Coordinates of C-alpha atoms and ligand atoms in Angstrom, one line a residue:
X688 CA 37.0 -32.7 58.5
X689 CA 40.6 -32.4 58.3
X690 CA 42.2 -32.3 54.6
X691 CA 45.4 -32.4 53.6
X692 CA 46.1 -31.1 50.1
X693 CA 49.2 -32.2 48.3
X694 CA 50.5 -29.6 45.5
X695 CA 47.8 -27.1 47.2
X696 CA 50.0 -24.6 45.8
X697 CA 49.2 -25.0 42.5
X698 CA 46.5 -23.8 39.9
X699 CA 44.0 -26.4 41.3
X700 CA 45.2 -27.4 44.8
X701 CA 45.1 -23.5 45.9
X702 CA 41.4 -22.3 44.9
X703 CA 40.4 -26.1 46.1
X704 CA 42.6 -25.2 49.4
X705 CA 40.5 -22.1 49.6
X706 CA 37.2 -23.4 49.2
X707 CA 37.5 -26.5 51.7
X708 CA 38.8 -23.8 54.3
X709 CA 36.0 -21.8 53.3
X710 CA 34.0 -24.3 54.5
X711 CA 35.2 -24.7 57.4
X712 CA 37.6 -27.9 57.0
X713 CA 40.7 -27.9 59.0
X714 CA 43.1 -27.8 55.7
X715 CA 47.0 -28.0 55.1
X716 CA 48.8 -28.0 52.0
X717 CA 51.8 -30.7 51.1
X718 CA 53.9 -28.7 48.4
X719 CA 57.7 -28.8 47.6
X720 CA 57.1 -25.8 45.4
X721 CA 58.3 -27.8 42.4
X722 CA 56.2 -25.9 39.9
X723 CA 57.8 -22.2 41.3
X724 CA 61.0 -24.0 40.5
X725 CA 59.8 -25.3 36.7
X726 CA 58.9 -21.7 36.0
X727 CA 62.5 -20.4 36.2
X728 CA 64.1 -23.3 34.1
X729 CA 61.8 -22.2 32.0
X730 CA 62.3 -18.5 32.4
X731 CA 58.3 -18.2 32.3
X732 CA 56.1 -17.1 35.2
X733 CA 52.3 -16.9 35.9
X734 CA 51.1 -14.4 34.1
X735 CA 49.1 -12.8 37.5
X736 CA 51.3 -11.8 40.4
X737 CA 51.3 -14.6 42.8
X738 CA 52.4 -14.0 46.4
X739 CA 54.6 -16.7 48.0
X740 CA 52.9 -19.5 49.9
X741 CA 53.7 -17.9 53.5
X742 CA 52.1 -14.7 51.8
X743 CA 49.1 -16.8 50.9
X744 CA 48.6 -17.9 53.5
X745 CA 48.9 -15.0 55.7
X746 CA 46.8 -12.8 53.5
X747 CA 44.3 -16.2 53.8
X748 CA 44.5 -15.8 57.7
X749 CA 43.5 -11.8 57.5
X750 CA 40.8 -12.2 54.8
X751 CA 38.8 -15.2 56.5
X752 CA 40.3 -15.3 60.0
X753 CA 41.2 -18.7 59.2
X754 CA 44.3 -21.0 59.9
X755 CA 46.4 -23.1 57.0
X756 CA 48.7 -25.6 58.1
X757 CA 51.7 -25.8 55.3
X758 CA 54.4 -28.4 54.8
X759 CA 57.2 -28.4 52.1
X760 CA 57.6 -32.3 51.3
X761 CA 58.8 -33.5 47.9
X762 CA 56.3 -36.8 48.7
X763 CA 58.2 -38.5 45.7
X764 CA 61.2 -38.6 47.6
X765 CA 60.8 -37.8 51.3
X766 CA 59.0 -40.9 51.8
X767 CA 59.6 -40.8 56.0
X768 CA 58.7 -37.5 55.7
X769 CA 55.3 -37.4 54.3
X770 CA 54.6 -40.8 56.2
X771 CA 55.5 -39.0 59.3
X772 CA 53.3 -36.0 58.4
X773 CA 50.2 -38.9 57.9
X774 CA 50.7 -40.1 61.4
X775 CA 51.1 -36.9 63.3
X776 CA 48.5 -34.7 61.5
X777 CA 46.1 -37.8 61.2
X778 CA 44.0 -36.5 58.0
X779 CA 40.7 -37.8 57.1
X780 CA 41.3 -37.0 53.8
X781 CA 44.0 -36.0 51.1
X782 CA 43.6 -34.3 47.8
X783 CA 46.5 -35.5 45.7
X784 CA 47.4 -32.8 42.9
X785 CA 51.0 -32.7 43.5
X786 CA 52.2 -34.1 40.0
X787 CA 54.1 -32.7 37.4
X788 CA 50.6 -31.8 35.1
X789 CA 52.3 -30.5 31.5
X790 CA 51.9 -32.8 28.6
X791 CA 54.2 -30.5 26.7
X792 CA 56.8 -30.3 29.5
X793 CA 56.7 -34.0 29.6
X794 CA 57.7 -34.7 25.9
X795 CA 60.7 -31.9 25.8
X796 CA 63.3 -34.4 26.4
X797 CA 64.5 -37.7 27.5
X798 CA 65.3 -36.0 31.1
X799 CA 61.6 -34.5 31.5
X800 CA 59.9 -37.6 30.5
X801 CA 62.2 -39.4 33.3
X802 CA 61.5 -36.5 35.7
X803 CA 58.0 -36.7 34.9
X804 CA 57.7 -40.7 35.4
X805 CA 59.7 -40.7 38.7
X806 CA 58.1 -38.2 40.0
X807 CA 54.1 -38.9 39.5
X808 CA 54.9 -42.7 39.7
X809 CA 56.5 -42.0 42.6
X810 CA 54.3 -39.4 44.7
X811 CA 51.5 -41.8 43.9
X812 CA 52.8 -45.0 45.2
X813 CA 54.7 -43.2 48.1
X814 CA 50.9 -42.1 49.1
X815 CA 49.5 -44.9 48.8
X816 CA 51.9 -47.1 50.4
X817 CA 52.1 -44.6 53.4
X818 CA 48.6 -44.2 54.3
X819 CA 49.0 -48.4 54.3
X820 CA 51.9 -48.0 56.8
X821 CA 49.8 -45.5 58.8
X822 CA 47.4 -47.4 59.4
X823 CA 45.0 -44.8 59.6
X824 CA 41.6 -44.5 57.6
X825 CA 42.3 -41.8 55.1
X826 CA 40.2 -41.3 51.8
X827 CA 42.3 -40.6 49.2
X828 CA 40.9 -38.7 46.1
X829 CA 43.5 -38.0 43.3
X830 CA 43.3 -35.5 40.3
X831 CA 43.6 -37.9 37.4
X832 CA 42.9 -37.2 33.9
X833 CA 40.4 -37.4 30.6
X834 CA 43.6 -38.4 29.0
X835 CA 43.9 -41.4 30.4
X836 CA 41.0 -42.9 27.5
X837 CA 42.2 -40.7 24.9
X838 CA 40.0 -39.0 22.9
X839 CA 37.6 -40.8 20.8
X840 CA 34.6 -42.9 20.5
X841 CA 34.3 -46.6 20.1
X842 CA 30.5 -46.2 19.2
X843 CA 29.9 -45.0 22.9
X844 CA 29.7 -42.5 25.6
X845 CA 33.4 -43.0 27.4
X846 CA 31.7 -44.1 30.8
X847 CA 33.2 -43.5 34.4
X848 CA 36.1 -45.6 34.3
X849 CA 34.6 -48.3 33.9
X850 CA 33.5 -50.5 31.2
X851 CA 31.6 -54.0 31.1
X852 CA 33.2 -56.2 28.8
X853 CA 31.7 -59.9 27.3
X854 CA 34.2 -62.9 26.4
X855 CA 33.4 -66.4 25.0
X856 CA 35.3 -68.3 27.2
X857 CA 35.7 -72.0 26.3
X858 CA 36.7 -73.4 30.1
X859 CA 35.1 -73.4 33.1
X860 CA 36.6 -72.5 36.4
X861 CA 38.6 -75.8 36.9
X862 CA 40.4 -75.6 33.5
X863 CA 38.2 -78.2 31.8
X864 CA 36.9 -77.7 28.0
X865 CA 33.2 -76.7 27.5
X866 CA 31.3 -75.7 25.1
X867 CA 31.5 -72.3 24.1
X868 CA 29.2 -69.3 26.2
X869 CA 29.5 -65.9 27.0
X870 CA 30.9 -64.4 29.9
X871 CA 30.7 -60.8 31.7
X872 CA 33.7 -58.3 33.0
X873 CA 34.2 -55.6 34.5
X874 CA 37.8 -53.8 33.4
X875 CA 38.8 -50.4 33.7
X876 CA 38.3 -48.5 30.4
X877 CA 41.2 -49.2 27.7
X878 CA 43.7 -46.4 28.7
X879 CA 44.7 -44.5 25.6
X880 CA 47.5 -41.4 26.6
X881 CA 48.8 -39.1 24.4
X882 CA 51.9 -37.9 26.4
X883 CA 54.0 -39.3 29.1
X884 CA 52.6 -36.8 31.7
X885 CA 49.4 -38.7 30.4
X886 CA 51.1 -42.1 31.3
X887 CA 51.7 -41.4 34.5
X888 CA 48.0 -41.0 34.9
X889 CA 47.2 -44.4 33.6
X890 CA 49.8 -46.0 35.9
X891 CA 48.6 -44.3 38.7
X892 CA 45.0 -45.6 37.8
X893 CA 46.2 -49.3 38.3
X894 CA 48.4 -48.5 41.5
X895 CA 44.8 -47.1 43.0
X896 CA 43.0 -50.3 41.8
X897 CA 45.7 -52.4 43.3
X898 CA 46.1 -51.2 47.1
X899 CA 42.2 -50.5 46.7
X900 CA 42.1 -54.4 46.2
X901 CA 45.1 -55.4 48.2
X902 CA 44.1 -53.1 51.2
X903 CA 41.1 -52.1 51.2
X904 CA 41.7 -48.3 50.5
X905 CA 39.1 -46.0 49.9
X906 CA 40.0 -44.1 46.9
X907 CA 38.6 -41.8 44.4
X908 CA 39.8 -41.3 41.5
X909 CA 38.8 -37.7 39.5
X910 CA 39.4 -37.9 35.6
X911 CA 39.4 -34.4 35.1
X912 CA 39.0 -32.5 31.6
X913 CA 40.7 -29.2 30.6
X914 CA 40.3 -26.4 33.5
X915 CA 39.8 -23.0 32.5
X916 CA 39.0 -19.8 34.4
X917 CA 41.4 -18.2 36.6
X918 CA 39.3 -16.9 40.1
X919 CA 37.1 -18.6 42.2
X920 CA 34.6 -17.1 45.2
X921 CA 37.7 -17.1 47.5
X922 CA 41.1 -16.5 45.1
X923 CA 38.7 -13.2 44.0
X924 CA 38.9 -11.5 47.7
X925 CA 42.3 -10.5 47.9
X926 CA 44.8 -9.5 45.2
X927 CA 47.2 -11.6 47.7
X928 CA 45.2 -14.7 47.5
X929 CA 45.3 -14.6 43.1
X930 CA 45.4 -17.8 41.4
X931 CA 48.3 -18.8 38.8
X932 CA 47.2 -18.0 35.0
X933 CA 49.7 -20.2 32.8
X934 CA 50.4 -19.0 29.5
X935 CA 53.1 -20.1 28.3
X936 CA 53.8 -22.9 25.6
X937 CA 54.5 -25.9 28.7
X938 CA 51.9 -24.9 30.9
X939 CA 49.1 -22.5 29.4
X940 CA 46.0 -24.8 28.9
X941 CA 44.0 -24.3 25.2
X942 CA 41.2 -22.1 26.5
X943 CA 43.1 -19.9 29.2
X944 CA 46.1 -19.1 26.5
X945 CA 43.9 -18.4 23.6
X946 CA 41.8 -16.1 25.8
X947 CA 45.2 -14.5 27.3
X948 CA 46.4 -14.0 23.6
X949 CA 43.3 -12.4 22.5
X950 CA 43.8 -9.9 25.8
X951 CA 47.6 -9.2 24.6
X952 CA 47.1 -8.7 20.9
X953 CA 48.5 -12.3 19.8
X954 CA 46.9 -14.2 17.2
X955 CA 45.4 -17.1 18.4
X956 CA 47.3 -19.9 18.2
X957 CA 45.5 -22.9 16.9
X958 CA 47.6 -26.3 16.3
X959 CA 47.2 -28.1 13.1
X960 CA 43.6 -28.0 12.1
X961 CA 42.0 -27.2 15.2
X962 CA 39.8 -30.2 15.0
X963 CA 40.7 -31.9 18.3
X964 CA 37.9 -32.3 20.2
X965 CA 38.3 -32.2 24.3
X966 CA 37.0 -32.0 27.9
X967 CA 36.5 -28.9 30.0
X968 CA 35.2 -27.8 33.6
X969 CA 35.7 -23.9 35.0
X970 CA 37.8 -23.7 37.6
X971 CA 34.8 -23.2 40.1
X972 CA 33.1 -26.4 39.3
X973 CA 36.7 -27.9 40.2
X974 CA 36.3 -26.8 43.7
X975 CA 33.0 -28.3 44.0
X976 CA 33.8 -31.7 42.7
X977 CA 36.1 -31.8 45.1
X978 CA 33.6 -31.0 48.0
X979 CA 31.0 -33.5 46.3
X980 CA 33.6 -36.1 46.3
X981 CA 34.9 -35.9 49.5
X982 CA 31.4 -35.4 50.9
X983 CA 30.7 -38.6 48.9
X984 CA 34.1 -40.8 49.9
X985 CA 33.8 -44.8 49.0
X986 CA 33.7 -47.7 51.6
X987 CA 36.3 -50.1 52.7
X988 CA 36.8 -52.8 50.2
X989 CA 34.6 -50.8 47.3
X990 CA 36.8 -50.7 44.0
X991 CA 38.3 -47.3 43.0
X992 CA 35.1 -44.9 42.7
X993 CA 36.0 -42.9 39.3
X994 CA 34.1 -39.7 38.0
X995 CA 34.3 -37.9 34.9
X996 CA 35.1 -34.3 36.0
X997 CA 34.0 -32.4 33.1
X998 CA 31.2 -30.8 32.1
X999 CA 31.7 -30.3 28.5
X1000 CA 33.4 -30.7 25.1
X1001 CA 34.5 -28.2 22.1
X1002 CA 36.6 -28.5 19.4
X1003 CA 39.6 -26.4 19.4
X1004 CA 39.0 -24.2 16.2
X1005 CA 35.0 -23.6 17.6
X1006 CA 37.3 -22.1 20.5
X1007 CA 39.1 -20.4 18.6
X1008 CA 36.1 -19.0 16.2
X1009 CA 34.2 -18.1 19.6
X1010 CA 37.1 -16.2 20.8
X1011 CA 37.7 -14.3 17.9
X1012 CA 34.4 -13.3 17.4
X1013 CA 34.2 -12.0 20.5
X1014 CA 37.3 -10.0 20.9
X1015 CA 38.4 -9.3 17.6
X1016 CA 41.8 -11.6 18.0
X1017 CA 43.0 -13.2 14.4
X1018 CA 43.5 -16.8 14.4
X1019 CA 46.6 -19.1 13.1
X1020 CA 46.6 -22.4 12.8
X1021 CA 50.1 -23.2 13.4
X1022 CA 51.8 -26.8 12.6
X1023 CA 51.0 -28.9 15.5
X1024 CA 53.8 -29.5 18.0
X1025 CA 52.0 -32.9 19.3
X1026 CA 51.3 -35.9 18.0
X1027 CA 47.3 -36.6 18.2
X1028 CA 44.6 -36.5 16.0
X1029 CA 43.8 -34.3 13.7
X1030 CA 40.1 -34.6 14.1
X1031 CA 38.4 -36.4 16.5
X1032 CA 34.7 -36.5 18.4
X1033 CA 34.4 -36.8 22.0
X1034 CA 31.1 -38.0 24.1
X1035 CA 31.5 -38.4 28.1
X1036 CA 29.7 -39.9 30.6
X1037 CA 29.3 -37.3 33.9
X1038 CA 26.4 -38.5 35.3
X1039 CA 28.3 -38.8 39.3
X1040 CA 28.2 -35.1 39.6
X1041 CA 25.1 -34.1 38.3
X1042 CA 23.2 -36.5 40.1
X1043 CA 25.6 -35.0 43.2
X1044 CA 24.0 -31.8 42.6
X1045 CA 26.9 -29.7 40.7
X1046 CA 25.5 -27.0 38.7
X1047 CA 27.5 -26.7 35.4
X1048 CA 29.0 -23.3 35.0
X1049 CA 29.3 -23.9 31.4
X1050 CA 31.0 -21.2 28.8
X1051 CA 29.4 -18.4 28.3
X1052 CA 31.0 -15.0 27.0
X1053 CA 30.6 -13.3 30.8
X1054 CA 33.5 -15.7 31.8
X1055 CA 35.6 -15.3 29.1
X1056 CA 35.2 -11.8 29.2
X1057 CA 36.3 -12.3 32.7
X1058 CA 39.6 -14.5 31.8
X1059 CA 40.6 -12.0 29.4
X1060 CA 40.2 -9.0 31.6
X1061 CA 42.3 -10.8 33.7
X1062 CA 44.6 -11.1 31.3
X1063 CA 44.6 -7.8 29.8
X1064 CA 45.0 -6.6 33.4
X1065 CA 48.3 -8.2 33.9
X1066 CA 49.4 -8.0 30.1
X1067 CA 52.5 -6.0 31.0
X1068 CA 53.9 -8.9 33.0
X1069 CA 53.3 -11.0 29.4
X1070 CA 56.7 -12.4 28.1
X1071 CA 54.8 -12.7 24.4
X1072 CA 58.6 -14.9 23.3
X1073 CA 57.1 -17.7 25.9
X1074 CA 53.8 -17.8 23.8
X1075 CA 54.7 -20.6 21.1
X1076 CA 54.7 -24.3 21.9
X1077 CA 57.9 -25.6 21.5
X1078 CA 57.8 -29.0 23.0
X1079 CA 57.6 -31.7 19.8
X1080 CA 56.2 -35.0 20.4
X1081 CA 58.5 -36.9 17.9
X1082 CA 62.4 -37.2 17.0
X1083 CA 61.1 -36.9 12.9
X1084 CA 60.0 -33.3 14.3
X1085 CA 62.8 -32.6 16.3
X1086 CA 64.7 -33.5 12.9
X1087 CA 65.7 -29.4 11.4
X1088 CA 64.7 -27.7 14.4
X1089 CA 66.7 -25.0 16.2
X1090 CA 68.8 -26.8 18.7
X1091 CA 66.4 -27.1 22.2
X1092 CA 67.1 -25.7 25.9
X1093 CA 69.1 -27.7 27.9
X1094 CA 68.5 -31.0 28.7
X1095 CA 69.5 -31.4 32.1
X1096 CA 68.2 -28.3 33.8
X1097 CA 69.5 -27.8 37.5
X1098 CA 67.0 -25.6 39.3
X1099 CA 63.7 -28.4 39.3
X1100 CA 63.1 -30.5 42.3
Ligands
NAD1450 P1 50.2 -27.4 39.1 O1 51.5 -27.8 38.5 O2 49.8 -25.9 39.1 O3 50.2 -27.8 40.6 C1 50.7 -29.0 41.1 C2 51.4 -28.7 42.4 O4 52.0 -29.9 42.9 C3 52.5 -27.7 42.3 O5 52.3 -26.7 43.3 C4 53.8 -28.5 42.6 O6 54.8 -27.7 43.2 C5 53.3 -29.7 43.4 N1 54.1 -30.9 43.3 C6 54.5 -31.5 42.2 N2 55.2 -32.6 42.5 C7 55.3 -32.6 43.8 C8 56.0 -33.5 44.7 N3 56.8 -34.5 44.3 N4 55.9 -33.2 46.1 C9 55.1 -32.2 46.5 N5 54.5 -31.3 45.7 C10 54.6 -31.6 44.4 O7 49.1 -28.3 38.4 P2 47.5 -28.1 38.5 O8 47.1 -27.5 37.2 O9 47.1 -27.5 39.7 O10 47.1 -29.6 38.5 C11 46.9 -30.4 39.7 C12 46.5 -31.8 39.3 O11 45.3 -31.8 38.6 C13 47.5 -32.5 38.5 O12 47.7 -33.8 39.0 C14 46.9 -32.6 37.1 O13 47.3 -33.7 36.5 C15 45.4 -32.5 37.4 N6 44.7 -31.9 36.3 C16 44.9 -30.6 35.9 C17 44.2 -30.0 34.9 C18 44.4 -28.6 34.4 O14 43.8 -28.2 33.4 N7 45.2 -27.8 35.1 C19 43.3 -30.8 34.2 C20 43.1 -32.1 34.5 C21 43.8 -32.7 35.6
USQ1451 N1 46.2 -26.6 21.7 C1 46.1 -25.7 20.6 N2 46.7 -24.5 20.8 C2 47.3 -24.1 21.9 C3 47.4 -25.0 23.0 C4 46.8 -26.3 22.8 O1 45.5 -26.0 19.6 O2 47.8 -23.0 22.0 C5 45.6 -27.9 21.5 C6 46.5 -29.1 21.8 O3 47.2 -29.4 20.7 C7 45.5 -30.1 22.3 C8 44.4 -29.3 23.0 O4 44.6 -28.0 22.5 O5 44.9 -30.8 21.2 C9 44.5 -29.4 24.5 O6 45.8 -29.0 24.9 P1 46.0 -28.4 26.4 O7 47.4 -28.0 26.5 O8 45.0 -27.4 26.7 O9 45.6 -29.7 27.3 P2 46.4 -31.0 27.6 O10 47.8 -31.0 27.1 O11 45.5 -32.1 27.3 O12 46.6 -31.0 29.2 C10 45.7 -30.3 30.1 C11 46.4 -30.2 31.5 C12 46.6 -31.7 32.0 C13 45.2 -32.3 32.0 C14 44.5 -32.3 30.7 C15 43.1 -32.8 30.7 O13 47.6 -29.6 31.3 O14 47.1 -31.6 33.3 O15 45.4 -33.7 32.4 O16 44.5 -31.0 30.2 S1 42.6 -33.7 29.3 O17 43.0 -32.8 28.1 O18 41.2 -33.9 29.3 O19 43.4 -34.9 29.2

């Protein structure tokens, strides 16, 4: 099949760039290397060495004897562009990643929650609408987000997307008054975000129902939990091929950072209480879903098919404990930057996948051992000043802070 993977030079789009290749899928990566550009504004960097993309995906070419195409579109702007790329490379399928993915980085000020807006709003609808003006019949499966429901119970497993719904209605179809009877939905799951980058992922969720409706696009829609792990089968065989490892206080994702700061000597930075209950899925499994998914694409006129990509939930502080325990790190619960609950439960539905046939790789010390030798291995490239979350949810918060970066930063984009 051929794939075409927008942002596949980013944490998830490069292992999942890998792995299609890997199986022998004719792939080539959309990127505007945005997220090289958002490290230097912020003066942070992936914490492991990673090699250009022409690097990539010439050390890619050596290791596997295998060709990937690469294209630098910004597809929230250069709408001809990436509608002239459909045409000519004709994919049967594209993995949309390329979104600006930091809740944090989102909420730092008015000109990142507008960056962060226009561009996922944008690269989503600018897909959509040019795989209409194609005319070609391209699946279209797009990394969306647990977020989108929030992150708590309403006396029931948060199902895929979707959740049935009774009304009294006191009409029937023509408008005329009747007695009073029940009636059944279907609507997608009340969307709940906690962030603006989380936002974007509900608006996107209603621009995929829409064209799915209006034309009859087949779309899947991946609400994905919190990845951690940092190598996969195929980012493991070359130094040159290494995956990102975010750290910092933007970008580093709860598990990943807490296992890097354990590997660095950095107590473990636990916000509020810890109690916040979320998502997760290894970095492998993430590869896999995508295979399943594509393997498994919806028909014409189907609604949006959504999974639950997860595989299972922890509380931040059992994280934390887990972490400590094993490594010896100290733990400090440090006033919470965000604004979220305190404490809060979390029950999923992921029955797509497993009945697909993934395999949970669920956490287990071997792979955090592995994260945090990882780490430890490139601890000397550690910038320990970009460890703290800075990024506050609220202007009450912002209220006695030291004056922030910037707010117009010239180098994203
Ligand atoms: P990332 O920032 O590492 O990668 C995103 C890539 O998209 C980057 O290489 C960036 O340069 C590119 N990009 C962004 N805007 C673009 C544009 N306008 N045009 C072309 N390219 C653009 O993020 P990631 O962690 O790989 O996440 C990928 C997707 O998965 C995101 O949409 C994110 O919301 C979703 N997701 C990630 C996680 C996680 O834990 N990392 C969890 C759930 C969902
Ligand atoms: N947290 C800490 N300490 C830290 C970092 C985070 O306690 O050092 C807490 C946060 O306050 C939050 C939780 O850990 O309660 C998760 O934070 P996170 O940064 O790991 O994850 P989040 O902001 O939710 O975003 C990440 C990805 C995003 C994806 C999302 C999936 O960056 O792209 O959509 O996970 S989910 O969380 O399921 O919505």
């Amino acid at each position: 099949m051929k794939v075409a993977i927008l942002g596949g030079d980013g944490f998830c789009g490069w292992p999942a760039a890998l792995h299609l290749s890997d199986q022998g899928h004719d792939v080539v990566i959309v990127d505007n290397l945005s997220r090289r550009a958002i490290d230097a504004e912020l003066g942070a960097q992936s914490l492991t060495p990673i090699r250009s993309i022409d690097e990539r995906i010439a050390a890619w070419k050596e290791v596997s004897g295998r060709q990937l195409g690469f294209e630098n579109i910004d597809i929230a702007r250069d709408y001809e562009v990436l509608l002239d790329f459909l045409i000519r490379e004709a994919p049967d399928a594209v993995i949309h990643f390329a979104e600006q993915r930091a809740a944090p980085y989102s909420m730092k000020s008015s000109w990142h929650k507008r960056y962060t807006v226009d561009n996922n709003t944008n690269a989503t609808n600018n897909l959509l609408a040019a795989i209409v003006e194609s005319g070609r019949d391209i699946h279209l499966v797009h990394l969306g987000t647990m977020g989108v429901y929030g992150y708590g119970t309403a006396g029931m497993k948060i199902p895929e997307g979707y959740l049935d719904v009774e009304v009294t209605a006191d009409e029937d179809e023509h408008g005329n008054p009747t007695e009073p009877h029940r009636i059944s939905q279907e609507i997608l799951y009340p969307s709940n975000p906690g962030s603006i980058y989380h936002m974007t992922k509900v608006l996107d969720q209603h621009l995929f129902a829409f064209y799915a409706k209006n034309d009859s696009l087949r779309i899947t829609d991946l609400h994905q939990g919190i990845i951690w792990g940092t190598h996969t089968d195929q980012t493991i065989r070359d130094e040159r091929l290494i995956n990102r490892f975010d750290y910092d206080g933007d970008y580093g994702t709860v598990l990943n950072r807490f296992l890097m700061q354990a590997a660095v000597g950095h107590p473990l930075t636990v916000h509020g209480t810890g109690g916040q209950t979320r998502a997760f899925i290894h970095l492998r499994d993430m590869v896999r879903c995508i295979q399943i998914a594509l393997e498994n694409p919806p028909s014409s006129g189907d609604r949006v098919k959504i999974f639950n990509q997860m595989t299972e939930t922890h509380r931040v502080r059992d994280l934390a404990r887990l972490i400590a325990e094993i490594s010896g790190a100290t733990v400090e619960m440090v006033p919470n930057p965000r604004k979220e609950s305190a404490e809060n439960e979390l029950h999923v539905v992921n029955e797509t996948f497993l009945k697909l046939g993934l395999k949970p790789t669920t956490l287990s010390e071997g792979l955090l051992q592995e994260v945090e030798e990882t780490a430890r291995r490139y601890a000397d490239r550690a910038d320990l000043s970009k460890i703290p979350a800075r990024s506050l949810w609220t202007e009450q918060q912002h209220a006695g802070e030291p004056a922030t970066p910037a707010d117009e930063p010239a180098v994203v984009g």
